[in-house]
């Protein structure tokens, strides 16, 4: 273990324990969860998610890092409100079951290929855009604090490119709060354990929550993590990683959590050259998982601290934490020249955040986008070029 392992592991954990935690708190606020339910949700996803990735890293000696799906949490911030905590638990359980089934059966790749990646990216970009736009009114409400946070976003990467801009937003934003904001008195923080939630299964929950959550975890977390590992010269256990993420998601759902899985960007960081020599990079993932699990252990205390933060600051951090995902999703979606109107339709529908027939806009964006692609023949250009390329290779 060396300093590169430690720094990469800590930065990886910060990805999950900053914007990710605030997103989950936002879900609790819009869904009307009690503090006990919110503590249960936070603590279980970080405890299990961190522990899961520690075990995988030590067992396979591969840098596998993660906690929960931040993209799924972003989706749930707008989709979870109509459902009770029992219905959400049932929906998360079904999502985990779908992921585990795909892992154990080994058909993940074939299933994911049925949904064009540009449509998934445009759907995700549409959902996240609403949060990014809210940075502007947050700045208007508190220009001094928001101005310092934005300054941190641009200044910190100039100091070191290995430090994520979000850390600069947090540090400078908190500094601004201490200088220009009067914090209220902290509430009592009684120790709370994760508590069991009896799941309720509904068709609406399956269509509006389970399927989108499973798709987002598979495409934006697991697929990204596995691709990053292969890119950096590792041979990950693909089917087992998928199955274990599914089982982990099903388990945490029984305590209100939405997922426990390997993380895309967290694994990418821990498996990169910045994490040190290749044979020791798994220690970066172990450190990341340890920090994540520790965060979950003290969630009952941390949630009180986060509750002291003003609404505009939470909005600001949430928006900045999703900028990277928004940028990559937009680039991936609209860079695909063989998908034009289908991607645009999916993007617009996702932005609307309007449910129809009890089904969320995320699902409708994929359905309408997929139908449009078929009717307009979009995507076939790429398929023909790939076929020609394969024939030439033979």
Short mmCIF file of C-alpha atoms in Angstrom, two decimals:
data_model
loop_
_atom_site.label_atom_id
_atom_site.label_comp_id
_atom_site.label_asym_id
_atom_site.label_seq_id
_atom_site.Cartn_x
_atom_site.Cartn_y
_atom_site.Cartn_z
CA UNK A 1 0.00 0.00 0.00
CA UNK A 2 1.32 3.46 -0.88
CA UNK A 3 0.28 7.13 -1.02
CA UNK A 4 -1.18 6.74 -4.53
CA UNK A 5 -3.44 3.92 -3.33
CA UNK A 6 -4.58 6.01 -0.37
CA UNK A 7 -5.27 9.22 -2.31
CA UNK A 8 -7.13 7.41 -5.12
CA UNK A 9 -9.18 5.46 -2.57
CA UNK A 10 -10.15 8.59 -0.63
CA UNK A 11 -11.10 10.52 -3.78
CA UNK A 12 -13.15 7.54 -4.95
CA UNK A 13 -15.05 7.45 -1.65
CA UNK A 14 -15.70 11.20 -1.84
CA UNK A 15 -17.59 10.63 -5.09
CA UNK A 16 -20.13 8.51 -3.25
CA UNK A 17 -20.18 10.26 0.13
CA UNK A 18 -20.81 13.83 -1.05
CA UNK A 19 -23.27 14.35 -3.87
CA UNK A 20 -24.53 10.77 -3.59
CA UNK A 21 -25.56 11.19 0.04
CA UNK A 22 -27.23 14.54 -0.64
CA UNK A 23 -29.18 12.97 -3.52
CA UNK A 24 -30.50 10.27 -1.20
CA UNK A 25 -31.50 12.93 1.33
CA UNK A 26 -33.33 14.75 -1.45
CA UNK A 27 -35.25 11.55 -2.23
CA UNK A 28 -36.26 11.35 1.42
CA UNK A 29 -37.48 14.95 1.40
CA UNK A 30 -39.63 14.63 -1.72
CA UNK A 31 -40.96 11.22 -0.63
CA UNK A 32 -41.84 12.31 2.90
CA UNK A 33 -39.65 9.73 4.64
CA UNK A 34 -39.14 9.97 8.37
CA UNK A 35 -35.64 10.53 9.76
CA UNK A 36 -35.50 6.90 10.89
CA UNK A 37 -36.39 5.70 7.38
CA UNK A 38 -33.83 8.02 5.81
CA UNK A 39 -31.09 6.93 8.23
CA UNK A 40 -31.91 3.30 7.47
CA UNK A 41 -31.66 3.99 3.73
CA UNK A 42 -28.36 5.86 4.00
CA UNK A 43 -26.65 3.53 6.43
CA UNK A 44 -27.55 0.28 4.68
CA UNK A 45 -26.45 1.30 1.17
CA UNK A 46 -23.09 2.60 2.38
CA UNK A 47 -22.42 -0.21 4.85
CA UNK A 48 -23.33 -3.00 2.43
CA UNK A 49 -22.05 -1.24 -0.69
CA UNK A 50 -18.66 -0.49 0.88
CA UNK A 51 -18.30 -3.96 2.43
CA UNK A 52 -19.34 -5.65 -0.81
CA UNK A 53 -16.61 -3.93 -2.80
CA UNK A 54 -13.97 -4.57 -0.12
CA UNK A 55 -14.69 -8.30 -0.32
CA UNK A 56 -14.65 -8.35 -4.13
CA UNK A 57 -11.36 -6.44 -4.27
CA UNK A 58 -9.63 -8.67 -1.71
CA UNK A 59 -11.01 -11.89 -3.19
CA UNK A 60 -10.08 -11.20 -6.82
CA UNK A 61 -7.15 -8.82 -6.14
CA UNK A 62 -8.81 -6.42 -8.60
CA UNK A 63 -9.68 -2.77 -7.83
CA UNK A 64 -13.50 -2.96 -7.65
CA UNK A 65 -14.97 0.10 -5.92
CA UNK A 66 -18.48 1.39 -5.38
CA UNK A 67 -21.31 1.98 -2.96
CA UNK A 68 -24.68 2.69 -4.57
CA UNK A 69 -25.87 3.98 -7.92
CA UNK A 70 -25.74 7.79 -8.00
CA UNK A 71 -27.50 7.87 -11.38
CA UNK A 72 -30.32 5.73 -10.01
CA UNK A 73 -30.54 8.08 -7.02
CA UNK A 74 -30.80 11.04 -9.39
CA UNK A 75 -33.64 9.29 -11.22
CA UNK A 76 -35.43 8.48 -7.95
CA UNK A 77 -35.27 12.11 -6.85
CA UNK A 78 -38.09 12.79 -9.30
CA UNK A 79 -39.69 9.35 -9.67
CA UNK A 80 -40.01 8.12 -6.07
CA UNK A 81 -42.52 10.67 -4.73
CA UNK A 82 -45.77 8.82 -5.67
CA UNK A 83 -44.68 5.59 -3.93
CA UNK A 84 -44.74 4.55 -0.28
CA UNK A 85 -41.59 3.28 1.43
CA UNK A 86 -43.00 -0.28 1.21
CA UNK A 87 -43.68 0.07 -2.53
CA UNK A 88 -40.19 1.48 -3.08
CA UNK A 89 -38.67 -1.44 -1.17
CA UNK A 90 -40.59 -3.89 -3.33
CA UNK A 91 -39.54 -2.09 -6.50
CA UNK A 92 -35.87 -2.08 -5.46
CA UNK A 93 -36.10 -5.78 -4.59
CA UNK A 94 -37.44 -6.54 -8.07
CA UNK A 95 -34.70 -4.39 -9.64
CA UNK A 96 -32.05 -6.35 -7.74
CA UNK A 97 -33.70 -9.59 -8.84
CA UNK A 98 -33.56 -8.53 -12.48
CA UNK A 99 -29.86 -7.66 -12.21
CA UNK A 100 -29.04 -10.91 -10.40
CA UNK A 101 -30.96 -12.93 -13.00
CA UNK A 102 -28.99 -11.33 -15.81
CA UNK A 103 -25.75 -12.02 -13.96
CA UNK A 104 -26.45 -15.65 -13.14
CA UNK A 105 -27.79 -16.36 -16.64
CA UNK A 106 -24.93 -14.57 -18.39
CA UNK A 107 -27.23 -12.79 -20.86
CA UNK A 108 -26.55 -9.25 -19.62
CA UNK A 109 -24.73 -8.17 -22.74
CA UNK A 110 -27.48 -9.40 -25.09
CA UNK A 111 -30.25 -7.72 -23.08
CA UNK A 112 -28.42 -4.41 -22.82
CA UNK A 113 -27.81 -4.41 -26.57
CA UNK A 114 -31.59 -4.30 -27.12
CA UNK A 115 -31.64 -0.76 -25.67
CA UNK A 116 -29.45 1.57 -27.73
CA UNK A 117 -26.88 3.28 -25.51
CA UNK A 118 -27.61 6.76 -26.97
CA UNK A 119 -31.23 6.44 -25.80
CA UNK A 120 -30.15 5.54 -22.26
CA UNK A 121 -27.74 8.47 -22.25
CA UNK A 122 -30.37 10.91 -23.53
CA UNK A 123 -32.87 9.70 -20.93
CA UNK A 124 -30.35 10.15 -18.14
CA UNK A 125 -29.29 13.58 -19.45
CA UNK A 126 -32.91 14.70 -19.53
CA UNK A 127 -33.48 13.63 -15.93
CA UNK A 128 -30.30 15.28 -14.67
CA UNK A 129 -30.71 18.52 -16.62
CA UNK A 130 -33.38 19.71 -14.17
CA UNK A 131 -30.86 19.53 -11.31
CA UNK A 132 -28.10 21.29 -13.23
CA UNK A 133 -30.42 24.16 -14.17
CA UNK A 134 -31.26 24.72 -10.49
CA UNK A 135 -27.70 25.96 -9.94
CA UNK A 136 -28.80 29.31 -11.41
CA UNK A 137 -31.64 30.09 -8.94
CA UNK A 138 -29.44 28.79 -6.10
CA UNK A 139 -26.80 31.33 -7.12
CA UNK A 140 -29.45 34.07 -7.18
CA UNK A 141 -30.59 33.15 -3.66
CA UNK A 142 -27.10 33.21 -2.13
CA UNK A 143 -24.60 34.77 -4.56
CA UNK A 144 -21.75 34.97 -2.03
CA UNK A 145 -21.82 31.30 -1.01
CA UNK A 146 -22.60 30.07 -4.52
CA UNK A 147 -19.92 32.35 -5.98
CA UNK A 148 -17.26 30.85 -3.70
CA UNK A 149 -18.45 27.34 -4.55
CA UNK A 150 -18.18 28.07 -8.27
CA UNK A 151 -14.73 29.57 -7.69
CA UNK A 152 -13.70 26.30 -6.03
CA UNK A 153 -14.97 24.36 -9.04
CA UNK A 154 -12.52 26.19 -11.33
CA UNK A 155 -9.65 26.80 -8.89
CA UNK A 156 -9.05 23.41 -7.25
CA UNK A 157 -8.38 21.46 -10.50
CA UNK A 158 -5.73 24.12 -11.29
CA UNK A 159 -3.94 23.12 -8.09
CA UNK A 160 -4.05 19.40 -8.91
CA UNK A 161 -5.78 17.62 -11.77
CA UNK A 162 -6.21 14.53 -9.59
CA UNK A 163 -8.60 16.44 -7.31
CA UNK A 164 -12.21 16.39 -8.59
CA UNK A 165 -13.85 19.81 -9.08
CA UNK A 166 -16.70 18.77 -6.75
CA UNK A 167 -14.28 18.75 -3.84
CA UNK A 168 -13.47 22.39 -4.61
CA UNK A 169 -17.18 23.20 -4.67
CA UNK A 170 -17.63 21.56 -1.27
CA UNK A 171 -14.61 23.15 0.42
CA UNK A 172 -15.19 26.69 -0.88
CA UNK A 173 -18.95 26.38 -0.49
CA UNK A 174 -18.66 25.31 3.16
CA UNK A 175 -16.21 28.18 3.71
CA UNK A 176 -18.81 30.54 2.27
CA UNK A 177 -21.46 29.12 4.62
CA UNK A 178 -19.28 29.71 7.67
CA UNK A 179 -18.62 33.29 6.57
CA UNK A 180 -22.08 34.29 5.42
CA UNK A 181 -24.73 31.96 6.86
CA UNK A 182 -26.21 31.52 10.34
CA UNK A 183 -26.57 27.82 11.05
CA UNK A 184 -29.59 26.69 13.11
CA UNK A 185 -29.18 24.64 16.25
CA UNK A 186 -28.35 20.99 15.60
CA UNK A 187 -31.10 18.52 16.41
CA UNK A 188 -30.65 15.47 18.61
CA UNK A 189 -29.07 12.49 16.90
CA UNK A 190 -30.20 9.26 18.56
CA UNK A 191 -28.45 6.10 17.45
CA UNK A 192 -30.56 4.30 14.83
CA UNK A 193 -30.05 0.90 13.25
CA UNK A 194 -31.28 0.01 9.75
CA UNK A 195 -34.80 -1.32 10.15
CA UNK A 196 -36.63 -3.94 8.11
CA UNK A 197 -39.18 -2.70 5.57
CA UNK A 198 -41.93 -5.07 4.44
CA UNK A 199 -41.84 -4.83 0.63
CA UNK A 200 -45.00 -4.22 -1.39
CA UNK A 201 -45.00 -5.34 -5.02
CA UNK A 202 -46.97 -3.44 -7.66
CA UNK A 203 -47.03 -3.46 -11.45
CA UNK A 204 -46.62 0.32 -11.46
CA UNK A 205 -43.57 0.04 -9.22
CA UNK A 206 -42.05 -2.59 -11.51
CA UNK A 207 -42.57 -0.51 -14.66
CA UNK A 208 -41.77 2.93 -13.25
CA UNK A 209 -39.04 2.10 -10.72
CA UNK A 210 -37.64 -1.44 -11.06
CA UNK A 211 -36.88 -1.43 -14.79
CA UNK A 212 -35.32 2.08 -14.95
CA UNK A 213 -33.25 1.47 -11.79
CA UNK A 214 -31.99 -1.88 -13.12
CA UNK A 215 -31.15 -0.36 -16.52
CA UNK A 216 -29.31 2.60 -14.94
CA UNK A 217 -27.28 0.38 -12.58
CA UNK A 218 -26.36 -2.01 -15.38
CA UNK A 219 -25.53 0.59 -18.02
CA UNK A 220 -24.10 3.49 -16.02
CA UNK A 221 -22.41 1.69 -13.14
CA UNK A 222 -21.62 -1.97 -13.81
CA UNK A 223 -20.93 -1.67 -17.54
CA UNK A 224 -18.72 1.39 -16.99
CA UNK A 225 -16.82 -0.34 -14.17
CA UNK A 226 -16.21 -3.51 -16.20
CA UNK A 227 -15.12 -1.49 -19.25
CA UNK A 228 -12.71 0.56 -17.11
CA UNK A 229 -11.20 -2.58 -15.59
CA UNK A 230 -10.64 -4.14 -19.01
CA UNK A 231 -9.20 -0.88 -20.35
CA UNK A 232 -6.67 -0.81 -17.49
CA UNK A 233 -5.53 -4.39 -18.08
CA UNK A 234 -7.65 -6.34 -15.59
CA UNK A 235 -9.80 -9.41 -16.23
CA UNK A 236 -12.95 -8.85 -14.14
CA UNK A 237 -15.42 -11.65 -13.25
CA UNK A 238 -18.21 -10.16 -15.37
CA UNK A 239 -21.16 -12.42 -14.58
CA UNK A 240 -20.27 -12.73 -10.89
CA UNK A 241 -19.88 -8.97 -10.50
CA UNK A 242 -23.32 -8.42 -12.03
CA UNK A 243 -24.95 -11.17 -9.95
CA UNK A 244 -23.40 -9.97 -6.69
CA UNK A 245 -24.54 -6.40 -7.39
CA UNK A 246 -28.05 -7.74 -7.95
CA UNK A 247 -28.02 -9.72 -4.73
CA UNK A 248 -26.62 -6.73 -2.84
CA UNK A 249 -29.35 -4.47 -4.24
CA UNK A 250 -32.06 -6.97 -3.26
CA UNK A 251 -30.66 -7.24 0.26
CA UNK A 252 -30.47 -3.50 0.96
CA UNK A 253 -33.99 -3.05 -0.44
CA UNK A 254 -35.30 -4.91 2.63
CA UNK A 255 -34.01 -2.00 4.72
CA UNK A 256 -35.18 0.74 2.34
CA UNK A 257 -32.01 1.07 0.23
CA UNK A 258 -32.15 1.46 -3.53
CA UNK A 259 -28.91 -0.30 -4.51
CA UNK A 260 -25.55 -1.74 -3.47
CA UNK A 261 -23.32 -2.32 -6.46
CA UNK A 262 -19.94 -1.81 -8.03
CA UNK A 263 -19.51 1.80 -9.17
CA UNK A 264 -18.46 2.97 -12.60
CA UNK A 265 -16.44 6.13 -11.95
CA UNK A 266 -15.20 4.90 -8.57
CA UNK A 267 -13.81 1.71 -10.13
CA UNK A 268 -12.39 3.70 -13.05
CA UNK A 269 -10.42 5.89 -10.63
CA UNK A 270 -9.16 3.03 -8.45
CA UNK A 271 -8.06 0.99 -11.48
CA UNK A 272 -6.32 3.87 -13.29
CA UNK A 273 -2.63 4.76 -13.36
CA UNK A 274 -3.27 7.41 -10.68
CA UNK A 275 -3.88 4.57 -8.20
CA UNK A 276 -0.27 3.35 -8.40
CA UNK A 277 1.32 0.14 -9.66
CA UNK A 278 -1.14 -2.25 -11.23
CA UNK A 279 -0.64 -5.14 -8.80
CA UNK A 280 -1.35 -2.91 -5.79
CA UNK A 281 -4.29 -0.92 -7.12
CA UNK A 282 -6.80 -3.17 -5.40
CA UNK A 283 -5.72 -1.49 -2.15
CA UNK A 284 -7.17 1.77 -3.46
CA UNK A 285 -10.55 0.05 -3.81
CA UNK A 286 -10.19 -1.45 -0.32
CA UNK A 287 -9.53 2.01 1.14
CA UNK A 288 -12.48 3.42 -0.82
CA UNK A 289 -14.79 0.67 0.42
CA UNK A 290 -13.59 1.11 4.01
CA UNK A 291 -14.30 4.86 3.93
CA UNK A 292 -17.72 4.25 2.37
CA UNK A 293 -18.64 1.62 4.99
CA UNK A 294 -17.46 3.94 7.77
CA UNK A 295 -19.69 6.66 6.36
CA UNK A 296 -22.63 4.26 6.56
CA UNK A 297 -21.76 3.29 10.13
CA UNK A 298 -22.08 6.91 11.25
CA UNK A 299 -24.98 7.85 8.98
CA UNK A 300 -27.17 8.49 12.01
CA UNK A 301 -24.80 11.32 12.99
CA UNK A 302 -23.93 12.55 9.51
CA UNK A 303 -27.56 13.03 8.52
CA UNK A 304 -27.98 15.60 11.30
CA UNK A 305 -25.00 17.57 9.99
CA UNK A 306 -26.33 17.43 6.43
CA UNK A 307 -29.76 18.55 7.68
CA UNK A 308 -28.18 21.82 8.89
CA UNK A 309 -27.26 22.76 5.34
CA UNK A 310 -29.64 25.29 3.71
CA UNK A 311 -31.76 24.21 0.77
CA UNK A 312 -29.91 26.36 -1.75
CA UNK A 313 -26.60 24.75 -0.78
CA UNK A 314 -27.97 21.22 -1.18
CA UNK A 315 -29.37 22.25 -4.57
CA UNK A 316 -25.98 23.68 -5.52
CA UNK A 317 -24.01 20.59 -4.49
CA UNK A 318 -26.52 18.26 -6.13
CA UNK A 319 -26.29 20.17 -9.40
CA UNK A 320 -22.49 20.26 -9.43
CA UNK A 321 -22.22 16.59 -8.42
CA UNK A 322 -24.19 15.63 -11.53
CA UNK A 323 -22.46 17.94 -14.03
CA UNK A 324 -19.93 15.28 -15.02
CA UNK A 325 -22.64 12.68 -15.60
CA UNK A 326 -24.73 15.23 -17.53
CA UNK A 327 -21.82 16.22 -19.76
CA UNK A 328 -20.79 12.64 -20.57
CA UNK A 329 -24.43 11.63 -21.19
CA UNK A 330 -25.07 14.56 -23.54
CA UNK A 331 -21.85 13.94 -25.44
CA UNK A 332 -22.55 10.22 -25.78
CA UNK A 333 -26.20 10.72 -26.77
CA UNK A 334 -25.87 13.49 -29.34
CA UNK A 335 -22.51 12.41 -30.71
CA UNK A 336 -24.19 9.32 -32.18
CA UNK A 337 -24.95 10.59 -35.69
CA UNK A 338 -26.89 7.42 -36.54
CA UNK A 339 -29.48 8.38 -33.90
CA UNK A 340 -31.06 11.79 -34.33
CA UNK A 341 -34.78 12.30 -33.69
CA UNK A 342 -35.10 9.23 -31.47
CA UNK A 343 -32.44 10.60 -29.11
CA UNK A 344 -34.05 14.05 -29.18
CA UNK A 345 -37.51 12.62 -28.39
CA UNK A 346 -36.13 10.57 -25.50
CA UNK A 347 -34.32 13.63 -24.15
CA UNK A 348 -37.40 15.90 -24.30
CA UNK A 349 -39.69 13.34 -22.67
CA UNK A 350 -37.20 12.71 -19.86
CA UNK A 351 -36.91 16.47 -19.21
CA UNK A 352 -40.70 16.77 -18.88
CA UNK A 353 -40.73 14.48 -15.82
CA UNK A 354 -44.41 13.77 -16.55
CA UNK A 355 -45.89 10.37 -15.70
CA UNK A 356 -48.58 8.90 -17.96
CA UNK A 357 -50.77 5.87 -17.14
CA UNK A 358 -48.79 5.54 -13.92
CA UNK A 359 -45.52 5.03 -15.83
CA UNK A 360 -42.64 7.45 -15.31
CA UNK A 361 -41.17 9.71 -17.99
CA UNK A 362 -37.90 7.72 -17.89
CA UNK A 363 -39.63 4.59 -19.19
CA UNK A 364 -41.67 6.53 -21.76
CA UNK A 365 -38.52 8.23 -23.03
CA UNK A 366 -36.93 4.85 -23.78
CA UNK A 367 -40.14 3.44 -25.28
CA UNK A 368 -40.86 6.43 -27.54
CA UNK A 369 -37.19 6.77 -28.44
CA UNK A 370 -36.98 3.08 -29.32
CA UNK A 371 -40.15 3.21 -31.45
CA UNK A 372 -38.95 6.35 -33.22
CA UNK A 373 -35.61 4.71 -33.98
CA UNK A 374 -37.38 1.72 -35.54
CA UNK A 375 -39.83 3.79 -37.58
CA UNK A 376 -37.15 6.17 -38.84
CA UNK A 377 -34.59 3.43 -39.40
CA UNK A 378 -32.07 5.12 -37.11
CA UNK A 379 -29.17 3.00 -35.94
CA UNK A 380 -29.17 0.81 -39.04
CA UNK A 381 -26.31 2.82 -40.56
CA UNK A 382 -24.08 1.81 -37.68
CA UNK A 383 -25.20 -1.82 -37.88
CA UNK A 384 -24.40 -1.97 -41.63
CA UNK A 385 -20.98 -0.36 -41.14
CA UNK A 386 -20.15 -2.81 -38.38
CA UNK A 387 -21.19 -5.73 -40.60
CA UNK A 388 -18.98 -4.45 -43.45
CA UNK A 389 -16.10 -3.95 -41.04
CA UNK A 390 -16.44 -7.53 -39.74
CA UNK A 391 -16.51 -8.94 -43.28
CA UNK A 392 -13.36 -7.02 -44.20
CA UNK A 393 -11.65 -8.31 -41.06
CA UNK A 394 -12.46 -11.89 -42.11
#
